[in-house]
Coordinates of C-alpha atoms in Angstrom, one line a residue:
M116 CA 20.2 33.3 -27.0
G117 CA 19.6 32.3 -30.7
K118 CA 17.4 29.6 -31.7
E119 CA 20.4 27.6 -33.3
T120 CA 21.8 27.0 -30.0
K121 CA 20.2 23.8 -28.1
H122 CA 20.7 23.3 -24.3
S123 CA 19.8 19.6 -23.4
G124 CA 19.5 17.7 -19.8
T125 CA 18.9 14.1 -19.4
A126 CA 17.6 11.4 -17.0
H127 CA 17.2 7.8 -16.6
G128 CA 14.6 5.4 -15.7
K129 CA 14.6 3.4 -12.5
I130 CA 13.2 0.2 -10.8
I131 CA 12.2 -0.4 -7.3
L132 CA 13.9 -3.4 -6.1
I133 CA 12.1 -3.5 -2.7
G134 CA 9.6 -1.5 -1.0
E135 CA 6.4 -1.0 -3.1
H136 CA 3.6 0.4 -1.6
S137 CA 4.9 0.2 1.9
V138 CA 7.1 3.3 1.1
V139 CA 3.9 5.1 0.7
H140 CA 3.3 4.2 4.4
F141 CA 7.0 5.2 5.5
K142 CA 8.6 2.0 5.4
P143 CA 12.0 1.9 3.6
A144 CA 12.6 1.0 0.0
I145 CA 15.7 0.5 -2.4
A146 CA 15.3 1.9 -6.0
L147 CA 18.0 1.1 -8.5
P148 CA 19.0 3.3 -11.7
L149 CA 18.2 1.8 -15.0
M150 CA 20.8 3.6 -17.1
S151 CA 19.9 1.7 -20.4
T152 CA 16.4 3.6 -20.5
E153 CA 16.7 7.5 -20.7
I154 CA 14.8 10.6 -21.2
R155 CA 16.5 13.6 -23.0
A156 CA 15.3 17.4 -23.2
E157 CA 16.3 20.0 -25.4
V158 CA 15.8 23.4 -24.9
S159 CA 16.3 26.5 -27.4
G160 CA 15.3 29.8 -27.6
N161 CA 12.3 31.1 -29.6
G162 CA 12.6 34.9 -29.7
S163 CA 9.5 35.5 -27.4
P164 CA 10.1 38.3 -25.1
A165 CA 10.7 37.8 -21.3
D166 CA 7.8 39.8 -20.3
D167 CA 5.8 37.9 -22.8
P168 CA 7.6 34.2 -22.9
R169 CA 6.0 31.4 -25.3
F170 CA 6.5 27.9 -24.7
A171 CA 6.4 24.9 -27.2
V172 CA 6.8 21.3 -26.5
D173 CA 7.4 18.3 -28.8
C174 CA 7.1 15.1 -27.3
E175 CA 5.1 12.0 -27.7
Y176 CA 1.9 13.1 -25.9
F177 CA 1.7 16.5 -28.0
T178 CA 3.3 19.1 -30.1
G179 CA 2.5 22.4 -30.0
S180 CA 2.2 25.7 -27.7
L181 CA 2.4 24.5 -24.1
A182 CA -0.7 26.7 -23.3
D183 CA -2.7 24.4 -25.6
A184 CA -1.4 21.0 -24.0
P185 CA -3.6 18.7 -22.9
G186 CA -4.5 18.1 -19.1
N187 CA -2.1 15.1 -18.5
L188 CA 1.1 17.7 -19.4
G189 CA -0.5 20.2 -16.4
N190 CA 2.6 19.3 -14.4
L191 CA 4.9 20.1 -17.2
Q192 CA 3.2 23.6 -17.7
K193 CA 3.5 24.3 -14.1
L194 CA 7.0 23.3 -14.1
V195 CA 8.1 25.2 -17.1
V196 CA 6.5 28.4 -15.9
T197 CA 7.8 27.9 -12.4
L198 CA 11.5 27.3 -13.7
F199 CA 11.4 30.4 -16.2
N200 CA 10.4 32.8 -13.6
S201 CA 13.0 31.4 -11.2
L202 CA 15.8 31.0 -13.8
C203 CA 15.4 32.6 -16.8
V204 CA 14.0 35.8 -15.7
P205 CA 17.0 37.0 -13.7
Q206 CA 19.2 36.0 -16.6
G207 CA 17.2 37.9 -19.3
C208 CA 16.3 34.8 -21.3
E209 CA 13.8 34.8 -23.7
G210 CA 10.9 32.0 -24.3
F211 CA 11.7 28.7 -25.5
D212 CA 11.0 25.4 -27.0
I213 CA 11.4 22.3 -25.6
K214 CA 11.9 18.7 -27.3
I215 CA 11.8 15.4 -25.2
I216 CA 12.8 12.2 -26.5
S217 CA 12.2 9.1 -24.4
S218 CA 13.2 5.5 -24.3
I219 CA 11.3 4.8 -21.1
P220 CA 8.1 3.4 -21.5
R221 CA 5.1 5.2 -19.8
E222 CA 3.1 4.1 -17.2
R223 CA 5.4 1.3 -16.3
G224 CA 6.6 2.1 -13.0
M225 CA 9.9 3.0 -14.2
G226 CA 9.8 6.7 -13.3
S227 CA 8.8 8.4 -16.6
S228 CA 7.3 11.4 -15.5
A229 CA 10.0 12.2 -13.0
A230 CA 12.7 11.8 -15.4
V231 CA 10.9 14.5 -17.9
A232 CA 11.0 16.6 -15.1
I233 CA 14.7 16.0 -14.1
A234 CA 15.8 16.2 -17.7
V235 CA 13.6 19.5 -18.4
I236 CA 15.2 20.8 -15.4
R237 CA 18.5 20.2 -16.3
A238 CA 18.1 21.5 -19.7
V239 CA 16.6 24.7 -18.6
A240 CA 19.0 25.4 -16.0
D241 CA 21.7 24.8 -18.6
Y242 CA 20.0 27.4 -20.9
A243 CA 19.6 29.7 -18.3
G244 CA 23.3 29.2 -17.3
V245 CA 22.6 28.3 -14.0
V246 CA 24.2 25.4 -12.0
L247 CA 21.7 23.5 -9.6
G248 CA 22.5 21.5 -6.7
S249 CA 20.8 18.4 -6.0
Q250 CA 18.1 19.7 -3.4
E251 CA 17.3 22.3 -5.9
V252 CA 16.6 19.7 -8.8
F253 CA 14.5 17.4 -6.3
D254 CA 12.5 20.6 -5.3
Y255 CA 11.7 21.6 -8.7
A256 CA 10.9 18.0 -9.8
Q257 CA 8.7 17.5 -7.0
I258 CA 6.7 20.5 -8.3
S259 CA 5.9 18.2 -11.3
E260 CA 5.5 15.0 -9.6
N261 CA 3.1 16.4 -6.8
I262 CA 0.5 17.2 -9.8
A263 CA 1.2 14.1 -11.9
H264 CA 0.9 11.8 -8.7
E265 CA -0.8 14.0 -6.0
N266 CA 1.2 13.6 -2.7
A267 CA 4.5 12.4 -4.3
S268 CA 6.7 10.2 -1.8
G269 CA 10.0 11.6 -3.9
L270 CA 11.5 8.3 -4.3
D271 CA 11.0 8.2 -8.2
T272 CA 12.3 11.8 -8.2
I273 CA 15.9 10.7 -6.3
A274 CA 16.1 7.6 -8.3
T275 CA 15.8 8.9 -11.6
A276 CA 18.3 11.7 -10.8
S277 CA 20.8 9.3 -9.1
N278 CA 23.4 6.8 -10.8
Q279 CA 23.7 4.7 -7.8
A280 CA 21.3 2.6 -5.9
V281 CA 19.0 4.7 -3.3
W282 CA 17.8 3.7 0.4
F283 CA 14.7 5.8 0.8
E284 CA 12.8 6.6 3.9
R285 CA 9.8 9.0 3.1
G286 CA 10.2 12.1 5.4
E287 CA 13.9 11.3 5.9
T288 CA 17.1 12.1 3.8
A289 CA 17.5 9.6 0.9
E290 CA 21.0 7.9 1.0
A291 CA 22.8 6.7 -2.4
F292 CA 25.3 3.9 -2.0
D293 CA 27.5 1.7 -3.8
C294 CA 25.8 -1.8 -4.9
E295 CA 28.4 -4.4 -5.5
C296 CA 26.5 -7.8 -6.0
P297 CA 27.4 -10.6 -8.2
G298 CA 23.9 -10.7 -10.1
T299 CA 21.9 -9.7 -13.0
L300 CA 18.5 -8.4 -12.9
I301 CA 16.1 -8.7 -15.9
V302 CA 13.6 -6.0 -16.3
A303 CA 10.5 -6.9 -18.1
D304 CA 7.8 -5.1 -19.6
S305 CA 4.3 -7.0 -19.2
G306 CA 2.8 -4.5 -22.0
V307 CA 0.3 -3.6 -19.7
K308 CA -0.1 -0.3 -18.4
G309 CA 0.4 0.1 -14.5
G310 CA -2.6 0.8 -12.1
T311 CA -0.7 2.4 -9.3
R312 CA -3.4 4.9 -8.3
E313 CA -5.7 1.9 -8.0
A314 CA -3.2 -0.4 -6.4
V315 CA -2.3 2.4 -3.7
A316 CA -6.1 3.1 -3.0
A317 CA -6.8 -0.9 -2.7
V318 CA -3.7 -1.2 -0.3
R319 CA -4.9 1.7 1.7
S320 CA -8.5 0.3 2.0
M321 CA -7.2 -2.8 3.2
L322 CA -5.3 -1.0 5.7
Y323 CA -8.1 1.2 6.9
S324 CA -11.0 -1.7 6.6
R325 CA -13.5 -1.7 9.1
E326 CA -12.7 -5.7 9.1
R327 CA -10.3 -5.6 12.0
G328 CA -8.7 -9.1 10.8
K329 CA -8.3 -7.8 7.2
A330 CA -6.8 -4.5 8.3
R331 CA -4.4 -6.3 11.0
E332 CA -3.3 -8.6 8.3
A333 CA -2.8 -6.0 5.7
A334 CA -0.5 -3.8 8.6
Q335 CA 1.5 -6.8 9.1
Q336 CA 2.3 -7.6 5.4
I337 CA 3.3 -3.6 5.6
D338 CA 5.5 -4.2 8.2
R339 CA 7.0 -7.3 6.8
L340 CA 7.9 -5.5 3.4
G341 CA 9.8 -3.0 5.4
E342 CA 11.7 -5.7 7.2
L343 CA 12.6 -6.9 3.8
A344 CA 13.9 -4.0 2.8
Y345 CA 16.6 -3.8 5.6
A346 CA 17.4 -7.4 4.8
C347 CA 17.8 -6.5 1.3
L348 CA 20.5 -4.0 1.8
Q349 CA 22.3 -6.2 4.1
A350 CA 22.2 -8.9 1.2
L351 CA 23.4 -6.3 -1.3
R352 CA 26.2 -5.2 1.0
K353 CA 27.4 -8.8 1.2
G354 CA 26.9 -9.8 -2.0
D355 CA 24.7 -12.5 -1.0
T356 CA 22.5 -13.2 -4.2
A357 CA 21.0 -16.5 -2.7
S358 CA 19.4 -14.2 0.2
L359 CA 18.3 -11.6 -2.3
G360 CA 16.7 -13.9 -4.4
F361 CA 14.6 -15.4 -1.3
I362 CA 13.6 -11.9 -0.2
M363 CA 12.4 -10.8 -3.9
D364 CA 10.1 -14.3 -3.8
E365 CA 8.6 -13.3 -0.5
A366 CA 8.2 -9.5 -1.4
H367 CA 6.1 -10.8 -4.4
E368 CA 4.0 -13.2 -2.5
I369 CA 3.2 -10.2 0.0
L370 CA 2.4 -8.0 -2.8
T371 CA 0.2 -10.6 -4.2
G372 CA -1.5 -10.5 -1.1
L373 CA -2.3 -6.7 -1.2
T374 CA -3.8 -7.4 -4.6
V375 CA -1.3 -5.2 -6.4
S376 CA 0.0 -7.9 -8.7
D377 CA -2.2 -9.2 -11.9
R378 CA -2.2 -12.3 -14.0
K379 CA 0.2 -11.0 -16.6
L380 CA 3.1 -10.2 -13.9
D381 CA 2.5 -13.4 -12.0
T382 CA 2.7 -15.5 -15.4
L383 CA 6.1 -13.7 -16.1
V384 CA 7.4 -14.3 -12.5
A385 CA 6.4 -18.0 -12.8
A386 CA 8.5 -18.2 -16.2
A387 CA 11.5 -16.6 -14.7
R388 CA 11.6 -18.8 -12.0
K389 CA 11.3 -22.1 -14.1
A390 CA 13.9 -21.0 -16.5
G391 CA 16.3 -20.5 -13.4
A392 CA 16.0 -17.0 -12.0
I393 CA 16.8 -17.2 -8.3
G394 CA 14.3 -14.8 -7.3
A395 CA 11.4 -12.8 -9.3
K396 CA 8.9 -10.1 -8.3
L397 CA 6.8 -7.2 -9.8
T398 CA 8.4 -3.8 -9.6
G399 CA 6.6 -0.5 -9.0
G400 CA 3.2 0.2 -8.3
G401 CA 1.6 -2.9 -9.9
R402 CA -1.7 -4.1 -11.5
G403 CA 0.5 -4.1 -15.1
G404 CA 3.7 -2.6 -15.7
C405 CA 7.3 -4.2 -15.0
M406 CA 8.7 -7.4 -13.3
I407 CA 12.2 -8.0 -12.3
A408 CA 14.3 -11.4 -12.1
L409 CA 17.6 -12.2 -10.3
V410 CA 20.1 -14.3 -12.0
A411 CA 23.4 -15.0 -10.3
D412 CA 26.6 -14.2 -11.8
D413 CA 28.2 -17.0 -9.7
L414 CA 27.3 -20.2 -11.4
R415 CA 29.2 -21.9 -8.3
S416 CA 25.7 -21.1 -6.4
G417 CA 24.3 -24.1 -8.1
V418 CA 21.9 -21.9 -10.2
P419 CA 21.5 -23.0 -13.9
A420 CA 20.2 -20.0 -15.4
T421 CA 21.5 -17.6 -17.9
V422 CA 20.5 -14.2 -18.5
K423 CA 19.7 -15.0 -22.0
S424 CA 17.5 -18.2 -21.1
V425 CA 15.8 -16.4 -18.4
E426 CA 15.1 -13.4 -21.0
S427 CA 13.8 -15.7 -23.8
A428 CA 11.5 -17.2 -21.2
L429 CA 10.0 -14.1 -20.1
K430 CA 9.2 -13.2 -23.8
A431 CA 8.1 -16.6 -24.9
A432 CA 5.7 -15.9 -21.8
G433 CA 4.5 -12.4 -23.1
A434 CA 6.9 -9.9 -22.0
V435 CA 7.2 -6.9 -24.7
N436 CA 10.5 -5.7 -24.0
T437 CA 13.5 -6.6 -21.7
W438 CA 16.4 -4.8 -20.1
R439 CA 19.5 -6.0 -18.1
L440 CA 20.6 -4.3 -14.9
P441 CA 23.9 -5.7 -13.2
L442 CA 23.9 -5.2 -9.4
H443 CA 26.6 -2.8 -9.1
T444 CA 26.6 1.0 -9.6
G445 CA 29.4 3.6 -9.7
P446 CA 30.6 6.8 -8.5
D447 CA 27.9 9.3 -8.4
T448 CA 27.8 12.9 -9.5
D449 CA 26.7 15.9 -7.3
A450 CA 23.1 15.7 -9.3
G451 CA 22.3 12.5 -8.1
R452 CA 23.4 12.7 -4.3
A453 CA 21.0 12.4 -1.4
A454 CA 18.3 15.0 -1.0
T455 CA 16.3 15.9 2.0
V456 CA 12.8 14.4 1.3
K457 CA 10.0 16.7 2.6

């Protein structure tokens, strides 16, 4: 394959609507695709032989030989070598170069690392002339995610590959479903890098605290987040934006109690509500990252807010960027269908 031929793959960002942190403890979660953000990977052969392949990467972190990449790209190194040996060697492909273009802000809980993995897998498969099913894409992506995030749940992997809302239970089969709800989510970037690992560790510490009252309260909060996930699913299916707003507000209160919010996120949540959002909460790991605000499309609900006014309020409160996410998704493709979460 010549250098002039480029093969590409894409994936998009995601947000967690409900289930942050509780999903780690085997409670359900719902994630939504954020199609307005995207990772694109381009692969082209570089002429190096199959028995001594070379790989180069061009991305925001690093440009050069993948073998010389910094430690934070160790997950990409492992993924590329695995893909080459599994997909390219049988096809007699030469080594290749990868260019990664991203509009997903990193370390914001929007699934950037999983989206990179998905985009690279799709691009390398296209380069090798191999068609992969959704389960194969998931399994390859988890190789990368388990290095980047240790024991990755698989939620980001499935959500960044799917064009539909995803109902996710760790250890079970994730299910994509159509979401037709008369509302719009506004996603706002706080401008602060998320602290997912620290937040996960803090919640775990509370759950296993030697103080029985503290541990019991944390367990009850995790259980309640699981209950809210089921209520959220029903609200989405019924198009009940009012109930969805209440669910989001309660979830944020619980997450704040679990110490995974921060002052900036709380400020943005309060600003959105004051501007007329009918619900608002953090999304993702917390301690930085993003929040989401719900605006009803149906003005008969008595909500005076408009998308523009809430966006303006969020930016005035310090959000560095916002995206709109209508609460409806269309038909999906095979690449985004349910996968078995191991």
